Every structure is written in C-alpha cells, then in structure tokens.
C-alpha cells in the first residue's frame, strides 16, 4: 500500500518527503501496522541510527508498510519505510511576528534559534529548591502538610512502641503517615516536628497520658500547644468517688515511678589509681531525668505504668492528663503552688451549674489552682458534657521549661490528696463505692481486644 495522508501512523504528509524517507536495511516481520520492536533501523540515511525499539518508544520515528518497488513481497514479510518525524518548530525564537517579545527570553533559555516546541523552556514556571525558600514559607508549607483533619486521639499500638490516631478511619499508621515529611532530612525534621505538635490538637482518650510520657522521653512534650477534653455534667455527690480513685492512682503511680527512678540511678564503684594510695569514692548519682521521661523509654515501661490501666476509666483519663498540663509558680508571698489555665465563656460557670461544681472541687483536692480566660466559648456543648481546649499560650513560659520535670512532680507530691479528701468528706470510708471499674479496649484493627478491671482500694461498699 502507498503513502496515505489519512494514515494515522504516518502522520501529516508534510513529513513524508523524499529527503526524509529511508529504507530499512532488512525486511522485517510485521504483526500489524507497526513493525516488530525487535527489528533494527540500519539505514545509513537515517539521521538517528538507533534501535527501532528506542525510536518508537519516544515517538521520534514511525513506520508505514510500503510496496517493494516491483519485488513480490513474501506472504509473511514486507518492507518498511522509516521516517524521521520532527515536532513542530517553536515560533518563539522568531524575531518577527506575534511572538517577537518572547524571542529574547526564548533564545536565552535555549541558546539556539531553531528548536522544537518540546524543547522550549520559555514561559515555563521555574521552581525553587525547597530548602532555598525563606524559613517563613517553609513553615507555612509544613503547617499545611502536617495539619490533621481533626483532633488526634493517640492510641498505643498493640505490639510495638508506636502510636496511631483513633480519630482516623484508617487508624493504624495514621500518625506515621502524617509525619512522612519529617523523614526527608535532619534539617527538615528539626524544622517540621515542632510544627506538627503546635498545629494539631490532641484529644484526651485512653492512651493520651501514655503518649505524653513518650513525648517527654523524646524531649517533645513542651511542643504540645492544644489539648481538647470533655467535662461531664455529674452530680456533686460523685466528687468523693472521683477523688478517692485519683488518690489511689497517684499513690500507685508514684510507687511505680520511684522503682523506675531507682533503677535509672548510676552507681559507680570506687576507683583506685595504680601506684598510689589515692582513690575516688563515687556515690550513687541520682538521675536528673523526670519520672515521665523514664516511663516513656520503652513499650513495657509505658504499659506497666498504672496510668495505662487507669487511663481507660473515663472519669480519670482527663484528670490524669490535666495534672501533666499544669505549671508551678511562686506567688507574691513566695509560696509555690500549681495552676491550670482554661478558656471558658465566663469564670462563674462552674459555680452557677450544680452539675459542674464537682470539677473545681476535684481540682482543689488534687492541689490544682484553676485560672480562667473568659469570653471564649466552649468547643461543644453536648448532651451531658462540655468540650473545651487547653491552650499552652495561657500557661505562659513555665510550661516549656518545667512541664513534667522534677520540680513540677515534687510539687505534686507535696500535696496530700488524702488529707484534702478527708477534709472535704470526713465520712469518706463509709460512703458507697464500687468494688471495681471495668472497661474495654479496642485493638489497632478496630476490633475488641480485651476487658480491663481497676479494683477500688478498700473494696466496695453498697449504698
């Protein structure tokens, strides 16, 4: 068959000139309109003597079946014609015409007058290297990339020291996937990690306290900026039971942390210098790490901590975390105390509503002095609860330097919760209480994993 302008393989007839037509050096097998990719374009006239496969892979050549000039072709063989097909010329290089203004820019990019439209770089956007951008621009990009769609609810993995986000439909690995950019380089990691913790809000769930201890071990807890939690509307009579449970938890947590701190101490044997009578008596060196930093060191130390068990009790999980968010300060009289600053619509809301009076009473029993920032609405007012968000900026600079540190923990231990509990409820031991608190945990796959029980100290008393 001859050359046909309607042939979709041959392309426009303007390219099929005699000067551009080259015969193959051998007959090739045809399996359709295009020759077999195993053939070779061997014609000495071909300006690009290269393999047929490569030529057709980048569409620089095309084949068309052609009669053999009077030679009878074999029934299964035919000859082909190789055509060099040049893409359309770029018109920007011309000094005259409608694109005259583009000439200088086009010529500078190409350094040649004649080139194809595929090679022309004139007018194409030029992108800077990411690290060449101003730090402010990089931070804006980090904030866009690292922001979660909603509050993050940390969930400790079932089998390894890794946290997922229970708020995400595909919870397993959700936090790790969000942090992928932090693994690009050391500099990007140093720049982006603080952005991740500052731009996102963390909601209090079963494992939030455990997650914060892990961050303290990694030196990142002070980067947290927003923590969301619920305050349930309860009867004021529930205050005694809540404080009793918190007092039990605090005693168990302190005993566990003391055991870990003791193991963390470094004990050195006396060093005797050879040939002398001088020797160095090195005593135990008490660790300077906070208890939380030691707890967050391993999967076992986190799951063995009483807060992993108590964190599943909804009445306790928020209070356990709020104790970590408070700060220590000195009053004008020189007396040290702790404070927790919360944004609320108005400061008297916890005294105006009977169902909210339990909260400031419990905070007093725990040695936490509540402060309020007013005229900030609750995040949510649901059926039987209010949702609000703690913001680090209201805690002032103390939070970054002392949060979860030894000084802060020492202040907590100076508060005798038992004494305050008896002060508020003299008949505490005779008040009704459950024998055990029971709850369940979901696994990483979203399936029910196990039921957990938290026994009540002193046993239960029926009402």
CSV table of C-alpha atoms in Angstrom, one decimal:
chain,number,residue,atom,x,y,z
A,1,UNK,CA,0.0,0.0,0.0
A,2,UNK,CA,1.2,3.5,-0.7
A,3,UNK,CA,1.6,6.6,1.4
A,4,UNK,CA,-1.8,8.0,2.5
A,5,UNK,CA,-2.3,11.3,4.3
A,6,UNK,CA,-5.2,9.7,6.2
A,7,UNK,CA,-2.9,7.0,7.7
A,8,UNK,CA,-2.8,7.6,11.4
A,9,UNK,CA,0.6,6.1,11.7
A,10,UNK,CA,2.3,8.0,9.0
A,11,UNK,CA,1.2,11.3,10.4
A,12,UNK,CA,1.0,14.5,8.3
A,13,UNK,CA,2.0,14.2,4.7
A,14,UNK,CA,4.4,17.1,5.1
A,15,UNK,CA,6.8,14.8,6.9
A,16,UNK,CA,6.8,12.1,4.3
A,17,UNK,CA,9.2,13.9,1.8
A,18,UNK,CA,11.7,12.0,-0.4
A,19,UNK,CA,14.6,13.5,1.5
A,20,UNK,CA,13.3,12.2,4.8
A,21,UNK,CA,12.5,8.7,3.6
A,22,UNK,CA,14.9,5.9,4.5
A,23,UNK,CA,14.6,2.3,3.6
A,24,UNK,CA,15.3,-0.5,6.1
A,25,UNK,CA,18.5,-2.5,5.6
A,26,UNK,CA,16.5,-5.7,6.0
A,27,UNK,CA,13.0,-7.0,5.7
A,28,UNK,CA,11.2,-7.2,9.0
A,29,UNK,CA,8.2,-9.1,10.2
A,30,UNK,CA,5.0,-7.2,10.6
A,31,UNK,CA,2.4,-8.0,13.2
A,32,UNK,CA,0.1,-5.2,12.3
A,33,UNK,CA,0.5,-1.6,11.2
A,34,UNK,CA,3.7,-1.1,13.2
A,35,UNK,CA,6.8,-3.3,12.8
A,36,UNK,CA,8.2,-5.6,15.4
A,37,UNK,CA,10.2,-3.9,18.1
A,38,UNK,CA,13.0,-6.4,17.7
A,39,UNK,CA,14.0,-5.0,14.3
A,40,UNK,CA,16.8,-2.5,13.8
A,41,UNK,CA,16.8,0.8,11.9
A,42,UNK,CA,20.1,0.3,10.0
A,43,UNK,CA,19.7,2.7,7.1
A,44,UNK,CA,22.8,4.9,6.7
A,45,UNK,CA,20.5,7.7,5.6
A,46,UNK,CA,18.7,7.7,9.0
A,47,UNK,CA,19.8,10.7,11.0
A,48,UNK,CA,19.3,8.8,14.2
A,49,UNK,CA,20.8,5.3,13.7
A,50,UNK,CA,19.5,3.7,16.8
A,51,UNK,CA,17.4,0.7,17.7
A,52,UNK,CA,13.9,0.6,16.4
A,53,UNK,CA,12.5,-0.1,19.8
A,54,UNK,CA,14.1,3.0,21.3
A,55,UNK,CA,13.0,5.1,18.3
A,56,UNK,CA,9.4,4.1,18.6
A,57,UNK,CA,9.4,4.4,22.4
A,58,UNK,CA,9.9,8.1,22.2
A,59,UNK,CA,7.8,8.6,19.0
A,60,UNK,CA,10.6,10.1,17.0
A,61,UNK,CA,10.2,7.5,14.2
A,62,UNK,CA,7.2,5.9,12.6
A,63,UNK,CA,6.8,3.1,10.1
A,64,UNK,CA,4.4,2.6,7.2
A,65,UNK,CA,4.1,-0.5,5.1
A,66,UNK,CA,5.3,0.1,1.6
A,67,UNK,CA,5.3,-1.8,-1.7
A,68,UNK,CA,8.8,-3.2,-2.6
A,69,UNK,CA,9.3,-1.4,-5.9
A,70,UNK,CA,8.2,-4.2,-8.2
A,71,UNK,CA,9.6,-7.0,-6.0
A,72,UNK,CA,7.0,-9.5,-4.9
A,73,UNK,CA,6.9,-9.5,-1.1
A,74,UNK,CA,6.7,-12.7,0.8
A,75,UNK,CA,3.3,-13.6,2.2
A,76,UNK,CA,4.5,-13.0,5.8
A,77,UNK,CA,7.2,-10.4,5.1
A,78,UNK,CA,7.1,-6.9,3.9
A,79,UNK,CA,9.4,-3.9,3.8
A,80,UNK,CA,9.0,-0.8,5.7
A,81,UNK,CA,9.9,2.9,5.3
A,82,UNK,CA,11.5,4.7,8.3
A,83,UNK,CA,10.6,8.4,8.5
A,84,UNK,CA,12.3,10.9,10.8
A,85,UNK,CA,9.4,12.9,12.2
A,86,UNK,CA,10.4,16.3,13.7
A,87,UNK,CA,8.0,18.0,16.1
A,88,UNK,CA,6.6,21.4,15.1
A,89,UNK,CA,9.0,24.3,15.2
A,90,UNK,CA,8.8,26.6,18.2
A,91,UNK,CA,7.7,30.0,17.0
A,92,UNK,CA,9.0,31.9,20.0
A,93,UNK,CA,12.5,32.1,18.5
A,94,UNK,CA,11.4,34.2,15.6
A,95,UNK,CA,12.3,37.9,15.9
A,96,UNK,CA,9.3,39.0,13.9
A,97,UNK,CA,5.6,38.1,14.1
A,98,UNK,CA,3.2,38.0,17.1
A,99,UNK,CA,5.8,36.3,19.4
A,100,UNK,CA,8.6,38.9,18.9
A,101,UNK,CA,8.6,39.8,22.6
A,102,UNK,CA,9.3,36.2,23.6
A,103,UNK,CA,12.4,36.0,21.4
A,104,UNK,CA,15.0,37.2,23.8
A,105,UNK,CA,13.7,35.0,26.7
A,106,UNK,CA,13.3,32.0,24.5
A,107,UNK,CA,16.8,32.4,22.9
A,108,UNK,CA,18.4,32.8,26.3
A,109,UNK,CA,16.9,29.6,27.6
A,110,UNK,CA,17.6,27.6,24.5
A,111,UNK,CA,20.8,29.1,23.2
A,112,UNK,CA,19.8,28.2,19.7
A,113,UNK,CA,17.5,29.8,17.2
A,114,UNK,CA,15.8,26.7,15.9
A,115,UNK,CA,14.3,24.2,18.3
A,116,UNK,CA,11.1,22.3,18.8
A,117,UNK,CA,8.2,23.2,21.0
A,118,UNK,CA,9.0,20.2,23.2
A,119,UNK,CA,12.5,21.6,24.0
A,120,UNK,CA,11.4,25.2,24.5
A,121,UNK,CA,11.6,26.3,28.1
A,122,UNK,CA,10.4,29.9,27.5
A,123,UNK,CA,7.5,30.8,29.7
A,124,UNK,CA,7.6,27.6,31.8
A,125,UNK,CA,7.4,28.1,35.6
A,126,UNK,CA,10.7,27.8,37.4
A,127,UNK,CA,10.5,26.1,40.8
A,128,UNK,CA,13.0,26.9,43.6
A,129,UNK,CA,14.6,24.2,45.6
A,130,UNK,CA,12.6,23.7,48.8
A,131,UNK,CA,15.4,24.4,51.2
A,132,UNK,CA,16.1,27.7,49.3
A,133,UNK,CA,12.7,29.0,50.3
A,134,UNK,CA,12.5,31.5,53.1
A,135,UNK,CA,12.0,29.8,56.5
A,136,UNK,CA,8.6,31.5,56.9
A,137,UNK,CA,7.5,30.0,53.6
A,138,UNK,CA,8.8,26.5,54.6
A,139,UNK,CA,6.9,26.8,57.9
A,140,UNK,CA,3.7,27.6,56.0
A,141,UNK,CA,4.2,24.5,53.9
A,142,UNK,CA,4.8,22.4,57.0
A,143,UNK,CA,1.6,23.7,58.6
A,144,UNK,CA,-0.4,22.8,55.6
A,145,UNK,CA,1.1,19.3,55.2
A,146,UNK,CA,1.2,18.3,58.9
A,147,UNK,CA,-2.2,19.5,59.9
A,148,UNK,CA,-4.6,16.6,60.7
A,149,UNK,CA,-8.2,16.8,59.6
A,150,UNK,CA,-9.3,16.8,63.2
A,151,UNK,CA,-8.1,16.3,66.8
A,152,UNK,CA,-5.7,13.5,67.1
A,153,UNK,CA,-6.6,10.7,69.6
A,154,UNK,CA,-3.4,8.8,70.4
A,155,UNK,CA,-3.7,5.0,70.5
A,156,UNK,CA,-0.7,2.9,71.6
A,157,UNK,CA,-0.1,0.0,69.2
A,158,UNK,CA,-0.9,-3.5,70.4
A,159,UNK,CA,2.6,-4.9,69.8
A,160,UNK,CA,5.2,-2.1,69.5
A,161,UNK,CA,6.1,1.3,70.7
A,162,UNK,CA,4.1,3.3,68.1
A,163,UNK,CA,1.0,5.4,68.3
A,164,UNK,CA,-1.9,5.6,65.9
A,165,UNK,CA,-4.8,8.0,65.6
A,166,UNK,CA,-8.2,6.6,66.7
A,167,UNK,CA,-9.9,9.6,65.1
A,168,UNK,CA,-8.9,8.4,61.6
A,169,UNK,CA,-10.8,5.8,59.6
A,170,UNK,CA,-7.6,4.0,58.8
A,171,UNK,CA,-6.2,4.5,62.3
A,172,UNK,CA,-3.2,2.1,62.1
A,173,UNK,CA,-0.2,4.2,61.0
A,174,UNK,CA,-2.2,7.4,60.6
A,175,UNK,CA,0.3,9.5,62.7
A,176,UNK,CA,3.3,7.9,61.0
A,177,UNK,CA,1.8,8.7,57.6
A,178,UNK,CA,1.2,12.3,58.5
A,179,UNK,CA,4.8,12.6,59.7
A,180,UNK,CA,6.4,11.3,56.4
A,181,UNK,CA,7.9,14.7,55.5
A,182,UNK,CA,9.9,14.7,58.8
A,183,UNK,CA,11.9,11.8,57.5
A,184,UNK,CA,13.2,13.7,54.5
A,185,UNK,CA,16.4,15.0,56.2
A,186,UNK,CA,17.7,16.0,59.5
A,187,UNK,CA,17.1,19.7,58.9
A,188,UNK,CA,13.6,19.2,57.7
A,189,UNK,CA,12.9,17.1,60.7
A,190,UNK,CA,14.2,19.7,63.1
A,191,UNK,CA,12.1,22.4,61.4
A,192,UNK,CA,8.9,20.4,60.9
A,193,UNK,CA,8.4,18.4,64.1
A,194,UNK,CA,7.6,21.4,66.3
A,195,UNK,CA,5.1,22.5,63.7
A,196,UNK,CA,3.3,19.1,63.9
A,197,UNK,CA,2.9,19.3,67.6
A,198,UNK,CA,1.9,23.0,67.6
A,199,UNK,CA,-0.5,23.0,64.7
A,200,UNK,CA,-2.5,19.9,65.8
A,201,UNK,CA,-5.0,19.5,68.7
A,202,UNK,CA,-4.7,16.3,70.8
A,203,UNK,CA,-7.9,15.0,72.4
A,204,UNK,CA,-7.8,13.1,75.7
A,205,UNK,CA,-8.5,9.4,75.3
A,206,UNK,CA,-7.4,6.2,76.9
A,207,UNK,CA,-3.7,6.5,75.8
A,208,UNK,CA,-3.2,10.3,75.7
A,209,UNK,CA,-1.4,10.3,79.1
A,210,UNK,CA,0.8,7.5,77.9
A,211,UNK,CA,1.5,9.3,74.6
A,212,UNK,CA,2.6,12.4,76.5
A,213,UNK,CA,5.0,10.4,78.6
A,214,UNK,CA,6.6,9.1,75.5
A,215,UNK,CA,6.9,12.7,74.1
A,216,UNK,CA,8.6,13.7,77.4
A,217,UNK,CA,11.1,11.0,76.9
A,218,UNK,CA,11.8,12.2,73.4
A,219,UNK,CA,12.0,15.8,74.6
A,220,UNK,CA,8.9,17.0,72.7
A,221,UNK,CA,6.2,17.3,75.3
A,222,UNK,CA,6.8,21.0,75.6
A,223,UNK,CA,5.9,21.4,71.9
A,224,UNK,CA,2.2,20.5,72.6
A,225,UNK,CA,0.0,23.5,72.2
A,226,UNK,CA,-3.6,22.3,72.2
A,227,UNK,CA,-5.3,19.6,74.2
A,228,UNK,CA,-9.1,19.0,74.0
A,229,UNK,CA,-11.1,17.3,76.6
A,230,UNK,CA,-14.7,16.8,77.9
A,231,UNK,CA,-16.1,17.9,81.3
A,232,UNK,CA,-19.1,15.7,82.1
A,233,UNK,CA,-22.1,17.1,83.9
A,234,UNK,CA,-22.4,15.0,87.1
A,235,UNK,CA,-24.0,15.0,90.5
A,236,UNK,CA,-21.8,16.7,93.1
A,237,UNK,CA,-22.0,13.5,95.2
A,238,UNK,CA,-19.7,11.8,92.6
A,239,UNK,CA,-16.8,14.1,93.7
A,240,UNK,CA,-15.8,11.9,96.6
A,241,UNK,CA,-15.6,8.7,94.5
A,242,UNK,CA,-13.6,10.5,91.8
A,243,UNK,CA,-11.1,11.9,94.3
A,244,UNK,CA,-10.8,8.6,96.0
A,245,UNK,CA,-10.0,6.9,92.7
A,246,UNK,CA,-7.5,9.6,91.8
A,247,UNK,CA,-5.8,9.4,95.2
A,248,UNK,CA,-5.4,5.6,94.7
A,249,UNK,CA,-4.0,6.1,91.2
A,250,UNK,CA,-1.5,8.8,92.4
A,251,UNK,CA,-0.1,6.5,95.1
A,252,UNK,CA,0.3,3.6,92.7
A,253,UNK,CA,1.9,5.8,90.1
A,254,UNK,CA,4.4,7.3,92.5
A,255,UNK,CA,5.4,3.9,93.8
A,256,UNK,CA,5.9,2.7,90.2
A,257,UNK,CA,7.9,5.8,89.2
A,258,UNK,CA,10.0,5.5,92.3
A,259,UNK,CA,11.0,2.0,91.4
A,260,UNK,CA,12.0,3.1,87.8
A,261,UNK,CA,13.9,6.1,89.1
A,262,UNK,CA,15.9,3.9,91.4
A,263,UNK,CA,16.8,1.6,88.5
A,264,UNK,CA,17.8,4.7,86.5
A,265,UNK,CA,20.4,5.8,89.0
A,266,UNK,CA,24.0,5.2,88.1
A,267,UNK,CA,26.1,3.5,90.7
A,268,UNK,CA,29.9,3.7,90.4
A,269,UNK,CA,32.4,1.6,92.2
A,270,UNK,CA,35.4,3.2,94.0
A,271,UNK,CA,38.2,3.9,91.6
A,272,UNK,CA,41.8,3.2,92.8
A,273,UNK,CA,44.7,4.8,90.9
A,274,UNK,CA,47.6,2.3,90.4
A,275,UNK,CA,50.8,3.0,92.4
A,276,UNK,CA,49.1,5.5,94.8
A,277,UNK,CA,47.0,5.4,97.8
A,278,UNK,CA,44.6,7.9,96.3
A,279,UNK,CA,41.2,6.6,95.5
A,280,UNK,CA,37.9,8.1,94.5
A,281,UNK,CA,34.7,7.1,96.4
A,282,UNK,CA,31.9,7.7,93.9
A,283,UNK,CA,28.5,7.6,95.4
A,284,UNK,CA,25.2,7.0,93.6
A,285,UNK,CA,24.5,9.7,91.1
A,286,UNK,CA,20.8,10.5,91.2
A,287,UNK,CA,19.2,10.8,87.8
A,288,UNK,CA,18.1,14.2,86.6
A,289,UNK,CA,15.5,12.9,84.3
A,290,UNK,CA,11.9,13.4,85.1
A,291,UNK,CA,9.8,10.4,86.0
A,292,UNK,CA,7.8,10.8,82.9
A,293,UNK,CA,10.9,10.7,80.7
A,294,UNK,CA,11.9,7.4,82.3
A,295,UNK,CA,8.4,6.0,81.9
A,296,UNK,CA,8.4,6.8,78.2
A,297,UNK,CA,11.5,4.9,77.5
A,298,UNK,CA,10.0,1.6,76.4
A,299,UNK,CA,6.8,-0.2,75.5
A,300,UNK,CA,7.0,-2.2,78.7
A,301,UNK,CA,7.6,0.7,81.0
A,302,UNK,CA,4.6,2.5,79.4
A,303,UNK,CA,2.1,-0.4,79.6
A,304,UNK,CA,3.2,-1.4,83.1
A,305,UNK,CA,2.5,2.1,84.4
A,306,UNK,CA,-0.8,2.4,86.4
A,307,UNK,CA,-1.9,5.2,84.1
A,308,UNK,CA,-2.2,2.8,81.2
A,309,UNK,CA,-4.8,0.9,83.2
A,310,UNK,CA,-6.4,3.9,84.9
A,311,UNK,CA,-6.4,5.9,81.7
A,312,UNK,CA,-9.2,3.7,80.4
A,313,UNK,CA,-11.6,4.9,83.1
A,314,UNK,CA,-13.4,7.9,81.5
A,315,UNK,CA,-13.7,9.7,84.9
A,316,UNK,CA,-10.0,9.6,85.4
A,317,UNK,CA,-8.3,9.9,82.0
A,318,UNK,CA,-8.9,13.7,81.7
A,319,UNK,CA,-7.7,14.4,85.3
A,320,UNK,CA,-4.5,12.4,84.7
A,321,UNK,CA,-3.6,14.4,81.7
A,322,UNK,CA,-4.6,17.8,83.3
A,323,UNK,CA,-2.1,17.1,86.0
A,324,UNK,CA,0.6,17.0,83.3
A,325,UNK,CA,-0.5,20.3,81.8
A,326,UNK,CA,-0.4,22.4,84.9
A,327,UNK,CA,2.5,24.6,85.8
A,328,UNK,CA,4.2,25.6,89.1
A,329,UNK,CA,4.6,29.2,90.0
A,330,UNK,CA,5.5,31.3,93.0
A,331,UNK,CA,3.0,33.8,94.5
A,332,UNK,CA,3.9,37.2,95.7
A,333,UNK,CA,4.3,35.8,99.2
A,334,UNK,CA,6.8,33.3,98.0
A,335,UNK,CA,4.5,30.3,98.4
A,336,UNK,CA,4.7,27.8,95.5
A,337,UNK,CA,1.5,26.4,94.0
A,338,UNK,CA,0.3,24.9,90.8
A,339,UNK,CA,-2.2,26.3,88.3
A,340,UNK,CA,-4.2,25.2,85.3
A,341,UNK,CA,-5.5,27.9,82.9
A,342,UNK,CA,-8.6,27.1,81.0
A,343,UNK,CA,-10.6,29.1,78.4
A,344,UNK,CA,-14.3,29.4,79.3
A,345,UNK,CA,-17.3,31.6,78.4
A,346,UNK,CA,-17.3,33.0,82.0
A,347,UNK,CA,-15.5,32.2,85.2
A,348,UNK,CA,-18.5,31.6,87.3
A,349,UNK,CA,-19.9,28.8,85.1
A,350,UNK,CA,-18.6,26.1,87.5
A,351,UNK,CA,-20.5,27.6,90.4
A,352,UNK,CA,-23.7,28.5,88.6
A,353,UNK,CA,-24.4,25.0,87.4
A,354,UNK,CA,-24.7,22.3,90.1
A,355,UNK,CA,-23.7,19.6,87.6
A,356,UNK,CA,-20.3,21.3,87.1
A,357,UNK,CA,-19.5,22.0,90.7
A,358,UNK,CA,-17.6,18.7,91.0
A,359,UNK,CA,-14.8,19.8,88.7
A,360,UNK,CA,-13.3,22.7,90.7
A,361,UNK,CA,-13.7,20.6,93.9
A,362,UNK,CA,-11.8,17.7,92.4
A,363,UNK,CA,-9.1,20.1,91.2
A,364,UNK,CA,-8.7,21.6,94.7
A,365,UNK,CA,-8.4,18.1,96.1
A,366,UNK,CA,-5.6,17.4,93.6
A,367,UNK,CA,-3.8,20.6,94.5
A,368,UNK,CA,-4.6,22.3,91.2
A,369,UNK,CA,-5.4,26.0,91.3
A,370,UNK,CA,-7.8,26.8,88.5
A,371,UNK,CA,-7.5,30.0,86.5
A,372,UNK,CA,-9.8,31.1,83.7
A,373,UNK,CA,-9.6,33.1,80.5
A,374,UNK,CA,-13.1,34.4,79.9
A,375,UNK,CA,-15.2,35.2,76.8
A,376,UNK,CA,-14.1,32.1,75.0
A,377,UNK,CA,-17.0,29.7,74.1
A,378,UNK,CA,-16.8,26.0,74.6
A,379,UNK,CA,-15.9,24.0,71.6
A,380,UNK,CA,-19.0,21.9,72.0
A,381,UNK,CA,-22.0,21.8,74.4
A,382,UNK,CA,-23.4,18.3,74.1
A,383,UNK,CA,-25.9,16.2,75.9
A,384,UNK,CA,-24.5,16.0,79.4
A,385,UNK,CA,-21.0,17.4,78.7
A,386,UNK,CA,-19.0,20.4,77.6
A,387,UNK,CA,-15.9,20.3,75.4
A,388,UNK,CA,-13.1,22.8,75.8
A,389,UNK,CA,-9.5,23.1,74.6
A,390,UNK,CA,-6.5,23.9,76.8
A,391,UNK,CA,-4.0,26.2,75.1
A,392,UNK,CA,-0.4,26.3,76.0
A,393,UNK,CA,-0.1,30.1,75.4
A,394,UNK,CA,-2.3,30.7,78.5
A,395,UNK,CA,0.1,28.7,80.7
A,396,UNK,CA,2.9,31.2,80.0
A,397,UNK,CA,6.6,30.2,79.6
A,398,UNK,CA,6.8,27.9,82.6
A,399,UNK,CA,5.2,25.1,80.7
A,400,UNK,CA,8.1,24.7,78.2
A,401,UNK,CA,10.8,24.6,80.8
A,402,UNK,CA,9.2,22.7,83.8
A,403,UNK,CA,6.4,20.6,82.4
A,404,UNK,CA,6.7,17.1,83.8
A,405,UNK,CA,10.1,17.9,85.2
A,406,UNK,CA,11.3,17.1,88.7
A,407,UNK,CA,10.3,20.4,90.2
A,408,UNK,CA,6.8,20.0,89.0
A,409,UNK,CA,6.5,16.4,90.1
A,410,UNK,CA,7.9,17.3,93.6
A,411,UNK,CA,5.1,19.9,93.9
A,412,UNK,CA,2.5,17.3,93.2
A,413,UNK,CA,3.9,15.0,95.8
A,414,UNK,CA,3.8,17.8,98.4
A,415,UNK,CA,0.0,17.9,98.0
A,416,UNK,CA,-1.5,15.5,100.4
A,417,UNK,CA,-4.5,14.4,98.5
A,418,UNK,CA,-5.6,12.0,101.2
A,419,UNK,CA,-5.8,14.9,103.8
A,420,UNK,CA,-7.7,17.1,101.4
A,421,UNK,CA,-10.1,14.3,100.6
A,422,UNK,CA,-10.8,13.7,104.3
A,423,UNK,CA,-11.2,17.5,104.8
A,424,UNK,CA,-13.9,17.6,102.1
A,425,UNK,CA,-15.5,14.3,103.0
A,426,UNK,CA,-15.0,13.3,106.7
A,427,UNK,CA,-17.2,10.2,106.3
A,428,UNK,CA,-15.3,9.0,103.2
A,429,UNK,CA,-14.8,5.4,104.3
A,430,UNK,CA,-18.5,4.8,104.9
A,431,UNK,CA,-19.6,6.3,101.6
A,432,UNK,CA,-20.8,3.9,98.9
A,433,UNK,CA,-18.3,2.9,96.3
A,434,UNK,CA,-18.0,0.2,93.5
A,435,UNK,CA,-15.8,-2.8,94.0
A,436,UNK,CA,-14.2,-2.4,90.6
A,437,UNK,CA,-14.3,-0.2,87.5
A,438,UNK,CA,-14.5,-2.2,84.2
A,439,UNK,CA,-13.9,-1.1,80.6
A,440,UNK,CA,-12.7,-2.5,77.3
A,441,UNK,CA,-10.0,-1.5,74.8
A,442,UNK,CA,-10.1,-1.8,71.0
A,443,UNK,CA,-7.1,-3.1,69.1
A,444,UNK,CA,-5.3,-1.4,66.3
A,445,UNK,CA,-7.6,-3.2,63.8
A,446,UNK,CA,-10.7,-1.7,65.5
A,447,UNK,CA,-11.8,-5.0,66.9
A,448,UNK,CA,-12.4,-5.6,70.6
A,449,UNK,CA,-9.2,-6.7,72.2
A,450,UNK,CA,-9.7,-7.2,75.9
A,451,UNK,CA,-11.6,-6.1,79.0
A,452,UNK,CA,-9.8,-4.4,81.9
A,453,UNK,CA,-10.7,-4.0,85.6
A,454,UNK,CA,-9.5,-1.4,88.0
A,455,UNK,CA,-10.1,-2.6,91.6
A,456,UNK,CA,-11.2,0.0,94.2
A,457,UNK,CA,-8.9,0.5,97.1
A,458,UNK,CA,-10.5,-0.8,100.3
A,459,UNK,CA,-13.1,-2.8,98.4
A,460,UNK,CA,-16.7,-1.9,97.5
A,461,UNK,CA,-19.5,-0.6,99.7
A,462,UNK,CA,-23.1,-0.9,98.7
A,463,UNK,CA,-25.3,2.2,99.0
